[in-house]
Amino acid sequence: MRGLSIDELRKKLDNKEITSEELFHQTVENIKLYQEKYNSFVTILDKKEELIGNTILQGIPYALKDNLSTKGILTTASSNILKDYIPIYDATVYKKLKESGAVLVGKTVLDELAMGGTGTTGHTGVVKNPWDSSRLIGGSSAGSASAVALGLVPFAIGSDTGDSIRKPAAFGGVVGYKPTYGRISRYGLFAFASSLDHVGVFARNVKDIAYATDIIKGQDKYDMTTLKDDGKIYSNLLDNSIKGKKLFYIKEICNLDNYKNTKDKVLLETLTKFQETLEICRRLGFTIEEVSFDKDLLNAIYPTYMTISCAEATSNNANLTGIQFGPRAEGNNIEEIITNARTQGFSELIKRRFILGSYILQKENQEKLFLNACRIRRLIVDKMNELFKEYDGLILPASGGIAPHFDESSDKLSDRYLLLENHLAIANFGGFPSITISSGFINNMPIAINITGRVKEDDIVLNMANIIEKELGYKNQYAKGDK
């Protein structure tokens, strides 16, 4: 049953070609076959939950990122300090999926506490790219991306703070969707940076993204940031006409003239293929135009993201002391116990980010660091909203190339081609809906484009992505992988 879409699995279940019990056990067995090689999962369930609900997702297996609370099921955020934590409540997303009849098969590996973009810092080990195990899949939602890219589940839930769904989706040859801020409840998500965090979905086609989103979106009394449900059924709107739709791309990010001196053939091929994709979009009926964006603002994306996210992360994770959560360390007093627990319990990456966040939040630094970053964020968002008065969406390459080898990776948001690698964070700054879809291959590795739209226009973003996906022809692909 590897590699089947939700519609294909639904048909087999409805025709009684397979029972939900058999599908669950087949899925779990497949996961175990690929687990040692790719390390997609922290926890693999051995018992199917009782089926309730009666939706398109009834009996359909899926995976959940291990920073979403699941009552009675180990939830570690891939951190040693939470390695034995079993929650006493369910995240709203998990609760909605359970009530829809979807079947959880396991919790997936992430970069520790969802910080980092490599998939290499989880406490259970490195997540590998199914298309080439010498390469990373990206992060932080590494395990969810890997599980979908291997065809083990038709969809998986992740979280996205800077690009943590959309970049791994690009590297894994699948679809990754981050909704409008507040469209999907974050109750039960372990907070990283609260003003940037989003819950979203991985799948192998846009329609499956829409099916899952239809179930999990909506207002939640437990999350005051959620929006009133728009009442739309996204999966019914995917084939709407795109007549009159206008997209823009940013000259400073992807115009080939900006990279005349580079010797990176993959980068140049990525940009060339992007231009070819734009021509395909024009033939479909989109109007596509190049616009100029203040280079200083674009260069500020990465430091602005790091400043805000580290500050918010330091505050959000102040409870991880070894007292309330995690193994308690030795010490002569409370301060020593906490210091030793955090020193032993966190990876080097996490400790660096917390030190940065603490420095940024010091009273004497707040104005020149944190508040200035917030001002720059506002300038970037204002510019985007100005462009969205004329255009329906932004289209760009999702990355400057294919997934890096492990020895090329960094624990930063990215340090390859500052603008090409970090522009996805713009959607987090403004809470814009944003989706990555596959657009081809270079050196047998997937590449992708990203489409970002106006706030609350998730249906339009999914509609545009679906029309483009059909023409490009890369939906439903998955990596064969090695057992």
Tab-separated table of C-alpha atoms in Angstrom:
chain	number	residue	atom	x	y	z
A	1	MET	CA	0.000	0.000	0.000
A	2	ARG	CA	3.029	2.273	-0.232
A	3	GLY	CA	2.652	5.453	-2.227
A	4	LEU	CA	-1.156	5.468	-2.517
A	5	SER	CA	-3.103	8.722	-2.233
A	6	ILE	CA	-6.027	9.332	0.108
A	7	ASP	CA	-8.495	8.803	-2.765
A	8	GLU	CA	-6.828	5.515	-3.738
A	9	LEU	CA	-6.819	4.228	-0.161
A	10	ARG	CA	-10.409	5.405	0.347
A	11	LYS	CA	-11.507	3.395	-2.690
A	12	LYS	CA	-9.773	0.232	-1.451
A	13	LEU	CA	-11.326	0.609	2.005
A	14	ASP	CA	-14.807	1.307	0.627
A	15	ASN	CA	-14.583	-1.617	-1.807
A	16	LYS	CA	-13.464	-3.837	1.085
A	17	GLU	CA	-10.239	-4.734	-0.723
A	18	ILE	CA	-8.572	-4.095	2.617
A	19	THR	CA	-9.787	-3.406	6.141
A	20	SER	CA	-8.605	-0.456	8.218
A	21	GLU	CA	-6.986	-2.947	10.598
A	22	GLU	CA	-5.032	-4.579	7.769
A	23	LEU	CA	-4.050	-1.181	6.352
A	24	PHE	CA	-2.773	-0.066	9.760
A	25	HIS	CA	-0.614	-3.168	10.207
A	26	GLN	CA	0.720	-3.057	6.633
A	27	THR	CA	1.670	0.589	7.130
A	28	VAL	CA	3.400	-0.124	10.430
A	29	GLU	CA	5.321	-3.033	8.905
A	30	ASN	CA	6.493	-0.815	6.036
A	31	ILE	CA	7.568	1.869	8.496
A	32	LYS	CA	9.650	-0.670	10.404
A	33	LEU	CA	11.311	-1.843	7.180
A	34	TYR	CA	12.622	1.665	6.462
A	35	GLN	CA	13.109	2.931	10.001
A	36	GLU	CA	16.702	1.845	10.549
A	37	LYS	CA	17.866	3.380	7.270
A	38	TYR	CA	16.006	6.710	7.396
A	39	ASN	CA	14.991	7.214	11.066
A	40	SER	CA	11.687	8.927	10.288
A	41	PHE	CA	9.944	7.995	13.553
A	42	VAL	CA	10.491	8.461	17.278
A	43	THR	CA	7.521	6.256	18.167
A	44	ILE	CA	5.809	3.620	16.017
A	45	LEU	CA	2.412	2.538	17.338
A	46	ASP	CA	1.658	-1.166	17.590
A	47	LYS	CA	-2.082	-0.876	18.194
A	48	LYS	CA	-4.655	0.879	16.027
A	49	GLU	CA	-6.846	3.436	17.739
A	50	GLU	CA	-10.578	2.741	17.803
A	51	LEU	CA	-12.194	4.088	14.641
A	52	ILE	CA	-14.636	6.938	15.086
A	53	GLY	CA	-15.902	9.544	12.676
A	54	ASN	CA	-17.092	9.169	9.121
A	55	THR	CA	-15.073	11.379	6.777
A	56	ILE	CA	-12.856	10.921	3.730
A	57	LEU	CA	-10.022	10.235	6.216
A	58	GLN	CA	-11.714	7.373	8.070
A	59	GLY	CA	-9.229	4.510	8.291
A	60	ILE	CA	-6.484	6.477	6.507
A	61	PRO	CA	-3.047	6.224	8.195
A	62	TYR	CA	-0.994	9.347	8.927
A	63	ALA	CA	2.025	10.493	10.957
A	64	LEU	CA	2.283	13.306	13.497
A	65	LYS	CA	5.313	15.443	14.300
A	66	ASP	CA	6.544	14.645	17.796
A	67	ASN	CA	6.053	18.180	19.120
A	68	LEU	CA	2.261	17.810	19.143
A	69	SER	CA	0.697	16.559	22.349
A	70	THR	CA	-0.882	13.084	22.317
A	71	LYS	CA	-2.516	11.883	25.518
A	72	GLY	CA	-0.911	8.653	26.720
A	73	ILE	CA	1.583	8.553	23.825
A	74	LEU	CA	5.247	9.491	24.244
A	75	THR	CA	5.856	13.053	22.979
A	76	THR	CA	9.520	14.077	23.099
A	77	ALA	CA	10.018	17.044	20.740
A	78	SER	CA	13.148	15.007	19.879
A	79	SER	CA	14.875	16.324	23.006
A	80	ASN	CA	16.582	14.392	25.783
A	81	ILE	CA	14.980	16.672	28.336
A	82	LEU	CA	11.563	15.354	27.221
A	83	LYS	CA	12.599	11.824	26.267
A	84	ASP	CA	10.180	10.214	28.766
A	85	TYR	CA	7.353	12.778	28.630
A	86	ILE	CA	3.836	11.381	28.171
A	87	PRO	CA	1.177	14.122	27.904
A	88	ILE	CA	-2.170	14.082	29.681
A	89	TYR	CA	-4.048	15.943	26.935
A	90	ASP	CA	-4.430	15.937	23.160
A	91	ALA	CA	-3.446	18.692	20.755
A	92	THR	CA	-6.498	20.019	18.918
A	93	VAL	CA	-5.109	18.891	15.543
A	94	TYR	CA	-4.669	15.335	16.813
A	95	LYS	CA	-8.133	15.389	18.422
A	96	LYS	CA	-9.767	16.540	15.162
A	97	LEU	CA	-7.972	13.900	13.132
A	98	LYS	CA	-8.932	11.203	15.611
A	99	GLU	CA	-12.572	12.336	15.476
A	100	SER	CA	-12.434	12.258	11.660
A	101	GLY	CA	-11.432	8.586	11.734
A	102	ALA	CA	-7.839	9.127	10.565
A	103	VAL	CA	-5.451	6.573	12.068
A	104	LEU	CA	-2.206	7.651	13.727
A	105	VAL	CA	0.657	5.238	13.017
A	106	GLY	CA	3.518	7.077	14.708
A	107	LYS	CA	5.232	10.245	15.933
A	108	THR	CA	7.984	11.636	13.720
A	109	VAL	CA	11.506	12.883	14.392
A	110	LEU	CA	12.263	16.611	14.328
A	111	ASP	CA	15.209	18.870	14.949
A	112	GLU	CA	15.314	19.246	18.713
A	113	LEU	CA	12.423	21.429	19.950
A	114	ALA	CA	11.734	22.248	16.258
A	115	MET	CA	14.811	24.489	16.063
A	116	GLY	CA	17.121	23.988	13.097
A	117	GLY	CA	16.686	23.130	9.455
A	118	THR	CA	18.761	19.994	8.968
A	119	GLY	CA	16.977	17.049	10.588
A	120	THR	CA	20.229	16.146	12.325
A	121	THR	CA	19.725	17.262	15.943
A	122	GLY	CA	16.919	15.013	17.197
A	123	HIS	CA	17.796	12.941	20.257
A	124	THR	CA	17.145	9.662	18.386
A	125	GLY	CA	19.516	10.477	15.535
A	126	VAL	CA	19.725	11.872	12.025
A	127	VAL	CA	16.868	11.716	9.478
A	128	LYS	CA	18.083	10.850	5.964
A	129	ASN	CA	16.690	11.851	2.583
A	130	PRO	CA	14.914	8.903	0.878
A	131	TRP	CA	16.084	10.061	-2.565
A	132	ASP	CA	19.744	9.886	-1.478
A	133	SER	CA	20.680	8.804	2.031
A	134	SER	CA	23.931	10.789	1.903
A	135	ARG	CA	21.816	13.955	1.875
A	136	LEU	CA	19.645	15.611	4.497
A	137	ILE	CA	15.875	15.978	4.165
A	138	GLY	CA	15.820	19.346	5.913
A	139	GLY	CA	14.000	20.341	9.040
A	140	SER	CA	12.677	20.822	11.462
A	141	SER	CA	9.795	18.575	10.282
A	142	ALA	CA	12.291	16.035	8.969
A	143	GLY	CA	10.554	12.800	9.938
A	144	SER	CA	7.155	13.880	8.615
A	145	ALA	CA	8.714	14.855	5.280
A	146	SER	CA	10.692	11.620	5.089
A	147	ALA	CA	7.679	9.423	5.908
A	148	VAL	CA	5.611	11.001	3.131
A	149	ALA	CA	8.537	11.022	0.672
A	150	LEU	CA	8.987	7.270	1.256
A	151	GLY	CA	5.295	6.690	0.526
A	152	LEU	CA	4.753	5.237	4.007
A	153	VAL	CA	1.752	7.481	4.766
A	154	PRO	CA	-0.356	9.618	2.415
A	155	PHE	CA	-0.067	12.654	4.668
A	156	ALA	CA	1.684	13.841	7.799
A	157	ILE	CA	1.384	16.790	10.144
A	158	GLY	CA	4.305	19.152	10.733
A	159	SER	CA	4.995	22.612	12.090
A	160	ASP	CA	6.588	25.552	10.289
A	161	THR	CA	8.286	28.519	11.993
A	162	GLY	CA	10.654	29.699	9.234
A	163	ASP	CA	10.382	27.054	6.504
A	164	SER	CA	10.157	23.837	8.532
A	165	ILE	CA	7.449	22.233	6.393
A	166	ARG	CA	8.060	23.828	3.009
A	167	LYS	CA	11.847	23.332	2.748
A	168	PRO	CA	11.817	19.614	3.736
A	169	ALA	CA	8.928	19.140	1.291
A	170	ALA	CA	11.093	20.645	-1.464
A	171	PHE	CA	14.063	18.424	-0.604
A	172	GLY	CA	11.807	15.361	-0.340
A	173	GLY	CA	9.879	15.834	-3.571
A	174	VAL	CA	6.499	16.193	-1.826
A	175	VAL	CA	3.970	18.951	-1.137
A	176	GLY	CA	4.307	21.071	1.996
A	177	TYR	CA	1.653	23.551	3.105
A	178	LYS	CA	1.754	26.256	5.776
A	179	PRO	CA	-1.664	27.895	6.222
A	180	THR	CA	-2.660	31.412	7.172
A	181	TYR	CA	-1.617	32.176	10.766
A	182	GLY	CA	-4.522	31.114	12.943
A	183	ARG	CA	-6.202	28.921	10.326
A	184	ILE	CA	-5.177	25.746	12.201
A	185	SER	CA	-5.101	25.556	15.995
A	186	ARG	CA	-1.750	25.346	17.753
A	187	TYR	CA	-3.197	24.141	21.048
A	188	GLY	CA	-0.956	21.272	22.088
A	189	LEU	CA	1.927	22.304	19.839
A	190	PHE	CA	5.122	22.791	21.834
A	191	ALA	CA	5.783	26.462	21.181
A	192	PHE	CA	9.042	27.486	19.507
A	193	ALA	CA	8.398	31.092	18.431
A	194	SER	CA	4.747	31.895	19.040
A	195	SER	CA	4.427	34.767	16.580
A	196	LEU	CA	5.897	32.625	13.780
A	197	ASP	CA	4.692	29.061	14.531
A	198	HIS	CA	2.177	27.360	12.231
A	199	VAL	CA	0.796	23.819	12.093
A	200	GLY	CA	0.618	22.460	8.544
A	201	VAL	CA	0.523	19.406	6.304
A	202	PHE	CA	2.733	17.229	4.085
A	203	ALA	CA	1.281	15.086	1.288
A	204	ARG	CA	2.206	13.882	-2.198
A	205	ASN	CA	-0.422	15.983	-3.958
A	206	VAL	CA	-2.326	19.196	-3.335
A	207	LYS	CA	-5.691	17.455	-3.113
A	208	ASP	CA	-4.552	15.385	-0.134
A	209	ILE	CA	-3.282	18.583	1.500
A	210	ALA	CA	-6.777	20.036	1.060
A	211	TYR	CA	-8.500	16.919	2.435
A	212	ALA	CA	-6.443	17.049	5.632
A	213	THR	CA	-6.733	20.823	5.993
A	214	ASP	CA	-10.526	20.681	5.645
A	215	ILE	CA	-10.566	18.460	8.734
A	216	ILE	CA	-8.095	20.289	10.986
A	217	LYS	CA	-8.805	23.969	10.237
A	218	GLY	CA	-11.184	26.112	12.264
A	219	GLN	CA	-11.527	28.205	15.380
A	220	ASP	CA	-10.486	26.695	18.703
A	221	LYS	CA	-11.504	28.048	22.104
A	222	TYR	CA	-8.199	26.782	23.496
A	223	ASP	CA	-6.129	28.888	21.076
A	224	MET	CA	-6.961	32.581	21.131
A	225	THR	CA	-4.965	33.177	17.933
A	226	THR	CA	-7.233	30.999	15.792
A	227	LEU	CA	-9.432	32.537	13.122
A	228	LYS	CA	-13.131	31.978	12.711
A	229	ASP	CA	-13.531	29.161	10.193
A	230	ASP	CA	-14.007	30.478	6.656
A	231	GLY	CA	-16.640	27.819	5.980
A	232	LYS	CA	-14.966	26.773	2.735
A	233	ILE	CA	-14.296	23.181	1.701
A	234	TYR	CA	-10.891	23.557	0.072
A	235	SER	CA	-10.950	20.155	-1.611
A	236	ASN	CA	-14.034	21.260	-3.600
A	237	LEU	CA	-12.360	24.461	-4.845
A	238	LEU	CA	-9.114	23.090	-6.260
A	239	ASP	CA	-10.203	23.124	-9.901
A	240	ASN	CA	-11.591	26.676	-9.946
A	241	SER	CA	-10.555	28.792	-12.924
A	242	ILE	CA	-7.329	30.739	-12.483
A	243	LYS	CA	-8.335	33.189	-15.201
A	244	GLY	CA	-7.092	36.672	-14.309
A	245	LYS	CA	-4.749	35.441	-11.571
A	246	LYS	CA	-1.487	37.385	-11.308
A	247	LEU	CA	1.748	36.154	-9.762
A	248	PHE	CA	5.001	37.999	-9.149
A	249	TYR	CA	8.555	36.885	-8.527
A	250	ILE	CA	11.337	38.921	-6.935
A	251	LYS	CA	14.114	40.066	-9.241
A	252	GLU	CA	16.750	40.273	-6.489
A	253	ILE	CA	16.162	36.640	-5.518
A	254	CYS	CA	15.960	34.720	-8.761
A	255	ASN	CA	17.068	36.791	-11.733
A	256	LEU	CA	19.954	34.919	-13.370
A	257	ASP	CA	21.864	38.179	-13.846
A	258	ASN	CA	22.405	38.275	-10.071
A	259	TYR	CA	24.488	35.088	-10.222
A	260	LYS	CA	26.838	35.774	-13.132
A	261	ASN	CA	29.945	34.966	-11.091
A	262	THR	CA	28.756	31.718	-9.540
A	263	LYS	CA	30.280	28.381	-10.515
A	264	ASP	CA	27.468	26.440	-8.888
A	265	LYS	CA	25.906	24.522	-11.791
A	266	VAL	CA	23.016	23.226	-9.664
A	267	LEU	CA	22.066	26.766	-8.665
A	268	LEU	CA	22.104	27.934	-12.265
A	269	GLU	CA	20.068	24.933	-13.407
A	270	THR	CA	17.565	25.530	-10.595
A	271	LEU	CA	17.045	29.121	-11.710
A	272	THR	CA	16.827	28.114	-15.367
A	273	LYS	CA	14.209	25.479	-14.581
A	274	PHE	CA	12.318	28.052	-12.534
A	275	GLN	CA	12.083	30.314	-15.568
A	276	GLU	CA	10.816	27.330	-17.582
A	277	THR	CA	8.174	26.727	-14.919
A	278	LEU	CA	7.090	30.364	-15.167
A	279	GLU	CA	6.546	29.892	-18.907
A	280	ILE	CA	4.370	26.862	-18.196
A	281	CYS	CA	2.347	28.955	-15.738
A	282	ARG	CA	1.899	31.664	-18.365
A	283	ARG	CA	0.593	29.071	-20.820
A	284	LEU	CA	-1.911	28.001	-18.159
A	285	GLY	CA	-3.272	31.534	-18.083
A	286	PHE	CA	-1.402	33.170	-15.211
A	287	THR	CA	-0.011	36.667	-15.626
A	288	ILE	CA	3.514	36.627	-14.193
A	289	GLU	CA	5.667	39.687	-13.647
A	290	GLU	CA	9.061	40.459	-12.150
A	291	VAL	CA	9.120	42.999	-9.324
A	292	SER	CA	11.944	44.647	-7.418
A	293	PHE	CA	12.158	44.337	-3.625
A	294	ASP	CA	14.406	46.409	-1.381
A	295	LYS	CA	17.666	44.400	-1.188
A	296	ASP	CA	18.366	45.627	2.347
A	297	LEU	CA	15.041	44.216	3.526
A	298	LEU	CA	15.712	40.899	1.793
A	299	ASN	CA	19.159	40.674	3.377
A	300	ALA	CA	17.510	41.330	6.744
A	301	ILE	CA	15.227	38.279	6.570
A	302	TYR	CA	17.715	35.879	8.131
A	303	PRO	CA	18.933	38.064	11.042
A	304	THR	CA	15.373	39.219	11.722
A	305	TYR	CA	14.152	35.636	11.876
A	306	MET	CA	17.002	34.564	14.134
A	307	THR	CA	16.539	37.506	16.500
A	308	ILE	CA	12.786	37.078	16.949
A	309	SER	CA	12.750	33.287	17.002
A	310	CYS	CA	15.613	32.901	19.482
A	311	ALA	CA	14.082	35.474	21.826
A	312	GLU	CA	10.652	33.829	21.727
A	313	ALA	CA	12.150	30.332	22.029
A	314	THR	CA	14.102	31.295	25.148
A	315	SER	CA	10.922	32.556	26.768
A	316	ASN	CA	8.714	29.656	25.617
A	317	ASN	CA	11.110	26.963	26.818
A	318	ALA	CA	11.928	28.474	30.201
A	319	ASN	CA	9.879	25.671	31.811
A	320	LEU	CA	12.301	22.962	30.620
A	321	THR	CA	14.336	23.009	33.794
A	322	GLY	CA	14.672	19.381	34.863
A	323	ILE	CA	12.251	20.214	37.676
A	324	GLN	CA	8.880	20.210	35.876
A	325	PHE	CA	10.113	18.155	32.903
A	326	GLY	CA	13.038	15.892	32.138
A	327	PRO	CA	15.698	14.052	34.109
A	328	ARG	CA	16.641	15.929	37.272
A	329	ALA	CA	20.359	16.644	37.501
A	330	GLU	CA	22.575	16.701	40.590
A	331	GLY	CA	23.211	20.027	42.327
A	332	ASN	CA	23.589	21.685	45.701
A	333	ASN	CA	20.702	24.083	45.083
A	334	ILE	CA	17.866	24.768	42.655
A	335	GLU	CA	20.034	26.965	40.425
A	336	GLU	CA	22.718	24.285	40.081
A	337	ILE	CA	20.118	21.571	39.423
A	338	ILE	CA	18.513	23.618	36.633
A	339	THR	CA	21.856	24.635	35.111
A	340	ASN	CA	23.128	21.057	35.085
A	341	ALA	CA	19.855	19.644	33.746
A	342	ARG	CA	19.741	22.112	30.866
A	343	THR	CA	23.450	21.688	30.105
A	344	GLN	CA	23.082	17.896	29.943
A	345	GLY	CA	19.610	17.850	28.387
A	346	PHE	CA	20.027	20.152	25.380
A	347	SER	CA	22.124	19.803	22.237
A	348	GLU	CA	24.748	22.400	21.339
A	349	LEU	CA	22.393	24.002	18.824
A	350	ILE	CA	19.673	24.548	21.419
A	351	LYS	CA	22.102	25.948	23.959
A	352	ARG	CA	23.453	28.432	21.414
A	353	ARG	CA	19.947	29.598	20.523
A	354	PHE	CA	18.937	30.009	24.150
A	355	ILE	CA	22.078	32.016	24.879
A	356	LEU	CA	21.330	34.229	21.887
A	357	GLY	CA	17.720	34.630	22.992
A	358	SER	CA	18.712	35.536	26.547
A	359	TYR	CA	21.165	38.130	25.260
A	360	ILE	CA	18.553	39.631	22.926
A	361	LEU	CA	16.022	39.865	25.749
A	362	GLN	CA	18.343	41.571	28.221
A	363	LYS	CA	16.878	44.948	29.118
A	364	GLU	CA	19.764	46.918	27.586
A	365	ASN	CA	19.474	44.971	24.276
A	366	GLN	CA	15.725	44.821	23.710
A	367	GLU	CA	15.437	48.140	21.879
A	368	LYS	CA	18.373	47.743	19.486
A	369	LEU	CA	17.916	44.006	18.852
A	370	PHE	CA	14.449	42.595	19.500
A	371	LEU	CA	12.329	45.684	18.821
A	372	ASN	CA	14.402	46.635	15.776
A	373	ALA	CA	13.882	43.133	14.384
A	374	CYS	CA	10.139	43.539	14.933
A	375	ARG	CA	10.227	46.854	13.031
A	376	ILE	CA	12.078	45.258	10.093
A	377	ARG	CA	9.572	42.413	10.088
A	378	ARG	CA	6.784	44.974	9.819
A	379	LEU	CA	8.492	46.716	6.881
A	380	ILE	CA	8.797	43.393	5.022
A	381	VAL	CA	5.163	42.488	5.693
A	382	ASP	CA	3.948	45.946	4.671
A	383	LYS	CA	5.821	45.629	1.364
A	384	MET	CA	4.270	42.212	0.757
A	385	ASN	CA	0.772	43.496	1.502
A	386	GLU	CA	1.369	46.374	-0.889
A	387	LEU	CA	2.283	43.896	-3.639
A	388	PHE	CA	-0.714	41.726	-2.793
A	389	LYS	CA	-2.990	44.629	-3.695
A	390	GLU	CA	-1.999	43.985	-7.311
A	391	TYR	CA	-0.970	40.325	-7.314
A	392	ASP	CA	-2.652	37.131	-6.119
A	393	GLY	CA	0.567	35.417	-5.139
A	394	LEU	CA	4.346	35.285	-4.973
A	395	ILE	CA	6.092	32.472	-6.853
A	396	LEU	CA	9.745	31.613	-6.231
A	397	PRO	CA	12.096	28.612	-6.178
A	398	ALA	CA	11.676	26.911	-2.805
A	399	SER	CA	15.454	26.599	-2.497
A	400	GLY	CA	18.684	27.438	-4.286
A	401	GLY	CA	19.145	23.829	-5.314
A	402	ILE	CA	18.840	20.224	-4.207
A	403	ALA	CA	19.192	18.858	-0.687
A	404	PRO	CA	22.747	19.313	0.628
A	405	HIS	CA	25.010	16.460	1.662
A	406	PHE	CA	25.354	16.117	5.422
A	407	ASP	CA	28.876	17.521	5.417
A	408	GLU	CA	27.518	20.689	3.755
A	409	SER	CA	24.745	21.238	6.279
A	410	SER	CA	24.464	23.986	8.846
A	411	ASP	CA	22.348	24.443	11.971
A	412	LYS	CA	21.315	27.904	10.815
A	413	LEU	CA	18.051	28.611	9.017
A	414	SER	CA	20.418	28.395	6.063
A	415	ASP	CA	23.709	29.910	5.017
A	416	ARG	CA	23.557	28.961	1.304
A	417	TYR	CA	22.659	31.862	-0.961
A	418	LEU	CA	21.178	34.095	1.700
A	419	LEU	CA	18.145	35.252	-0.279
A	420	LEU	CA	17.325	32.070	-2.183
A	421	GLU	CA	17.430	29.925	0.945
A	422	ASN	CA	15.706	32.172	3.467
A	423	HIS	CA	12.854	33.912	1.662
A	424	LEU	CA	10.318	31.310	2.851
A	425	ALA	CA	10.389	32.996	6.272
A	426	ILE	CA	8.537	35.963	4.745
A	427	ALA	CA	5.341	33.887	4.929
A	428	ASN	CA	5.901	33.336	8.662
A	429	PHE	CA	6.547	37.038	9.248
A	430	GLY	CA	3.164	37.937	7.760
A	431	GLY	CA	1.198	34.774	8.474
A	432	PHE	CA	0.640	34.294	4.728
A	433	PRO	CA	-0.555	30.912	3.370
A	434	SER	CA	2.324	29.254	1.525
A	435	ILE	CA	2.793	25.977	-0.335
A	436	THR	CA	5.715	24.114	-1.904
A	437	ILE	CA	5.177	21.751	-4.863
A	438	SER	CA	7.681	19.693	-6.834
A	439	SER	CA	8.806	21.146	-10.148
A	440	GLY	CA	11.430	18.725	-11.439
A	441	PHE	CA	14.735	16.979	-10.753
A	442	ILE	CA	18.403	17.887	-10.920
A	443	ASN	CA	20.984	15.109	-10.556
A	444	ASN	CA	18.123	12.736	-9.662
A	445	MET	CA	17.150	14.931	-6.699
A	446	PRO	CA	13.865	16.868	-6.470
A	447	ILE	CA	13.523	20.639	-6.719
A	448	ALA	CA	10.418	22.703	-6.042
A	449	ILE	CA	8.625	26.002	-6.350
A	450	ASN	CA	6.802	27.884	-3.630
A	451	ILE	CA	3.603	29.920	-3.876
A	452	THR	CA	2.634	32.401	-1.158
A	453	GLY	CA	-0.658	34.277	-1.117
A	454	ARG	CA	-2.746	36.788	0.755
A	455	VAL	CA	-3.755	36.202	4.373
A	456	LYS	CA	-6.995	34.182	4.635
A	457	GLU	CA	-6.897	33.199	0.945
A	458	ASP	CA	-5.794	29.613	1.596
A	459	ASP	CA	-8.351	28.318	-0.891
A	460	ILE	CA	-6.876	30.455	-3.690
A	461	VAL	CA	-3.300	29.401	-2.890
A	462	LEU	CA	-4.310	25.724	-2.932
A	463	ASN	CA	-6.299	26.246	-6.138
A	464	MET	CA	-3.345	27.873	-7.944
A	465	ALA	CA	-0.948	25.203	-6.689
A	466	ASN	CA	-3.271	22.415	-7.816
A	467	ILE	CA	-3.597	23.811	-11.350
A	468	ILE	CA	0.184	24.192	-11.655
A	469	GLU	CA	0.845	20.764	-10.114
A	470	LYS	CA	-1.378	19.062	-12.700
A	471	GLU	CA	0.584	20.638	-15.542
A	472	LEU	CA	4.036	19.985	-14.079
A	473	GLY	CA	3.224	16.314	-13.579
A	474	TYR	CA	5.188	15.531	-10.400
A	475	LYS	CA	2.338	14.746	-8.028
A	476	ASN	CA	2.082	11.398	-6.205
A	477	GLN	CA	5.796	10.644	-6.651
A	478	TYR	CA	7.730	8.925	-3.879
A	479	ALA	CA	11.252	7.661	-3.348
A	480	LYS	CA	11.755	3.903	-3.541
A	481	GLY	CA	14.357	4.019	-0.763
A	482	ASP	CA	16.557	1.250	0.617
A	483	LYS	CA	15.495	-1.141	3.359
